Structures are given as C-alpha cells and as structure tokens.
Amino acid sequence: MTAPLASVLFVCVHNAGRSQMAAGFLDHLAGDRIEVRSAGSIPGDQVNPAAVEAMAEVGVDISDQKPKVLTTEAVQASDYVITMGCGDACPIFPGKKYLDWALEDPAGQGVEAVRPIRDEIKTLIEGLIAEIDAKQEA
C-alpha cells in the first residue's frame, strides 16, 4: 500500500457535526489516498444524529464515529488543519496548511437544516481533494 498523499485534520468545537461530516466525505471520496482525522476542542458526547442522517442520505455512514479531543500530536501529524469555528483553540505549528471553513453549526438543528451545510462541506472537500491531487502532479 502506498503512503497517503496528505494527512488532513478537521477541527470544530464539539467534533460532532461539521468536522465529522467533512471527515466522512473525505474518507468516502478519497479513500486511502488521504489520511483523515477529526477532533474537537471540547468534544461532545456523540455525533449529531441529524449529521449522521444527512450523511446517510448521500451514502456516507458516519454512525460509528465518536467525538475525539483535539491533541497537539494530531495537529503535528497533519499536513492540512481545517478549522470550522473553533477560534483560537487550535494550536498553530509552522509548515502546516491552515484553512478556516466558515460553516454554520448544525448543533441542535434538524436534518433539513443540516442538508445545506452537508452539501457545502462536500463542495469544499471536492476542492480540497483537487488541490491535494494537483500538488502531487506538480
């Protein structure tokens, strides 16, 4: 098996919605080509059920995921660190590519409200994969 092209860490506050959906899409669309992690500065108890349902509608199963605490090691091990509304909670290390995706927080919302966020995340993920692939071909 070849080494992954890049390693991506998604960070939001609770690691229960946006970051889980993003990790699910990246894993689904890129497979083993890209290493995927997600974490939260204050992890929740469980992944948002509306996020799980919204992802299941597009054929991505994140029902087995659990919110994880953000660690310095996870940031250091990642090439891309993508934050989603966690503000200054994310440690900054030189040599990493930081992206901040301003996405509405789906916490406490029903699946109807989560769908547009999910679709926006998918578009962002497709762009990220294209960027990583382009770097490999350069």
Short mmCIF file of C-alpha atoms in Angstrom, two decimals:
data_model
loop_
_atom_site.label_atom_id
_atom_site.label_comp_id
_atom_site.label_asym_id
_atom_site.label_seq_id
_atom_site.Cartn_x
_atom_site.Cartn_y
_atom_site.Cartn_z
CA MET A 1 0.00 0.00 0.00
CA THR A 2 1.34 3.42 -0.87
CA ALA A 3 1.61 6.16 1.72
CA PRO A 4 -1.22 8.67 1.74
CA LEU A 5 -0.72 11.79 -0.40
CA ALA A 6 -1.54 14.02 2.55
CA SER A 7 -2.97 13.99 6.03
CA VAL A 8 -5.94 16.19 6.89
CA LEU A 9 -7.29 17.11 10.34
CA PHE A 10 -10.77 18.63 10.68
CA VAL A 11 -11.38 20.59 13.87
CA CYS A 12 -14.59 22.05 15.29
CA VAL A 13 -15.63 22.68 18.87
CA HIS A 14 -17.59 19.50 19.61
CA ASN A 15 -16.34 17.21 16.82
CA ALA A 16 -19.97 16.16 16.47
CA GLY A 17 -21.23 17.72 13.23
CA ARG A 18 -19.21 19.68 10.69
CA SER A 19 -15.84 18.03 11.27
CA GLN A 20 -17.42 14.56 11.29
CA MET A 21 -19.27 15.22 8.03
CA ALA A 22 -16.10 16.61 6.44
CA ALA A 23 -14.05 13.60 7.59
CA GLY A 24 -16.76 11.25 6.33
CA PHE A 25 -16.81 12.88 2.88
CA LEU A 26 -13.02 12.99 2.57
CA ASP A 27 -12.71 9.35 3.57
CA HIS A 28 -15.54 8.38 1.20
CA LEU A 29 -14.29 10.38 -1.80
CA ALA A 30 -10.52 9.96 -1.44
CA GLY A 31 -10.33 6.51 0.17
CA ASP A 32 -6.83 5.55 1.27
CA ARG A 33 -5.20 8.32 -0.77
CA ILE A 34 -5.62 10.84 2.03
CA GLU A 35 -5.30 10.21 5.77
CA VAL A 36 -8.25 11.69 7.67
CA ARG A 37 -8.55 12.79 11.29
CA SER A 38 -11.13 14.88 13.13
CA ALA A 39 -11.21 16.33 16.62
CA GLY A 40 -12.88 18.94 18.80
CA SER A 41 -11.59 21.48 21.29
CA ILE A 42 -14.46 20.48 23.62
CA PRO A 43 -15.71 17.14 22.23
CA GLY A 44 -19.39 16.32 22.57
CA ASP A 45 -20.89 13.07 23.86
CA GLN A 46 -21.93 11.77 20.45
CA VAL A 47 -22.02 12.63 16.80
CA ASN A 48 -25.04 14.80 15.94
CA PRO A 49 -27.84 12.40 14.88
CA ALA A 50 -29.03 14.89 12.22
CA ALA A 51 -25.50 14.91 10.75
CA VAL A 52 -25.46 11.09 10.72
CA GLU A 53 -28.88 11.06 8.99
CA ALA A 54 -27.91 13.75 6.44
CA MET A 55 -24.74 11.85 5.52
CA ALA A 56 -26.60 8.53 5.26
CA GLU A 57 -28.87 10.17 2.65
CA VAL A 58 -25.84 10.59 0.38
CA GLY A 59 -24.45 7.13 1.07
CA VAL A 60 -21.81 8.01 3.68
CA ASP A 61 -22.01 6.20 7.03
CA ILE A 62 -20.56 8.14 9.98
CA SER A 63 -22.74 6.41 12.58
CA ASP A 64 -19.76 4.58 14.11
CA GLN A 65 -17.74 7.76 14.74
CA LYS A 66 -17.16 9.23 18.21
CA PRO A 67 -16.13 12.79 19.08
CA LYS A 68 -12.40 12.97 19.92
CA VAL A 69 -10.42 15.57 21.82
CA LEU A 70 -8.05 17.78 19.86
CA THR A 71 -4.42 16.96 20.66
CA THR A 72 -1.21 18.73 19.76
CA GLU A 73 0.00 15.41 18.33
CA ALA A 74 -2.93 15.24 15.89
CA VAL A 75 -2.09 18.71 14.60
CA GLN A 76 1.61 17.92 14.29
CA ALA A 77 0.84 14.71 12.36
CA SER A 78 -1.34 16.51 9.78
CA ASP A 79 -0.42 18.39 6.60
CA TYR A 80 -3.71 20.28 6.45
CA VAL A 81 -5.55 21.58 9.50
CA ILE A 82 -9.08 22.71 8.66
CA THR A 83 -10.90 24.59 11.38
CA MET A 84 -14.64 25.12 11.49
CA GLY A 85 -15.46 27.74 14.07
CA CYS A 86 -13.09 26.67 16.85
CA GLY A 87 -11.44 30.09 17.00
CA ASP A 88 -8.15 30.20 18.84
CA ALA A 89 -8.47 26.76 20.40
CA CYS A 90 -6.42 25.20 17.60
CA PRO A 91 -2.64 25.20 18.13
CA ILE A 92 -0.62 26.65 15.25
CA PHE A 93 2.53 24.91 14.03
CA PRO A 94 4.84 26.08 11.25
CA GLY A 95 4.75 24.15 7.99
CA LYS A 96 1.09 23.18 8.17
CA LYS A 97 -1.56 24.47 5.80
CA TYR A 98 -4.37 26.06 7.81
CA LEU A 99 -7.80 26.62 6.28
CA ASP A 100 -10.79 28.03 8.09
CA TRP A 101 -14.13 26.96 6.68
CA ALA A 102 -16.89 29.27 7.91
CA LEU A 103 -19.77 26.82 8.16
CA GLU A 104 -22.97 27.14 10.13
CA ASP A 105 -23.00 24.96 13.22
CA PRO A 106 -25.60 22.18 12.79
CA ALA A 107 -25.81 21.52 16.54
CA GLY A 108 -29.38 21.25 17.74
CA GLN A 109 -30.84 21.53 14.24
CA GLY A 110 -32.93 19.02 12.36
CA VAL A 111 -31.79 17.19 9.23
CA GLU A 112 -33.48 19.80 6.99
CA ALA A 113 -31.10 22.46 8.34
CA VAL A 114 -28.11 20.12 8.16
CA ARG A 115 -28.51 19.22 4.45
CA PRO A 116 -27.29 22.57 3.04
CA ILE A 117 -24.31 22.50 5.43
CA ARG A 118 -23.57 18.94 4.31
CA ASP A 119 -23.71 19.97 0.65
CA GLU A 120 -21.42 22.94 1.27
CA ILE A 121 -18.94 20.66 3.05
CA LYS A 122 -18.98 18.23 0.11
CA THR A 123 -18.12 21.05 -2.31
CA LEU A 124 -15.26 22.18 -0.05
CA ILE A 125 -13.97 18.60 0.24
CA GLU A 126 -14.02 18.13 -3.54
CA GLY A 127 -11.96 21.31 -3.87
CA LEU A 128 -9.52 20.11 -1.21
CA ILE A 129 -9.03 16.75 -2.94
CA ALA A 130 -8.42 18.56 -6.25
CA GLU A 131 -5.82 20.78 -4.55
CA ILE A 132 -4.02 17.82 -2.96
CA ASP A 133 -4.07 15.90 -6.26
CA ALA A 134 -2.74 18.96 -8.14
CA LYS A 135 0.17 19.27 -5.69
CA GLN A 136 1.11 15.64 -6.36
CA GLU A 137 1.08 16.18 -10.10
CA ALA A 138 3.12 19.39 -9.95
#
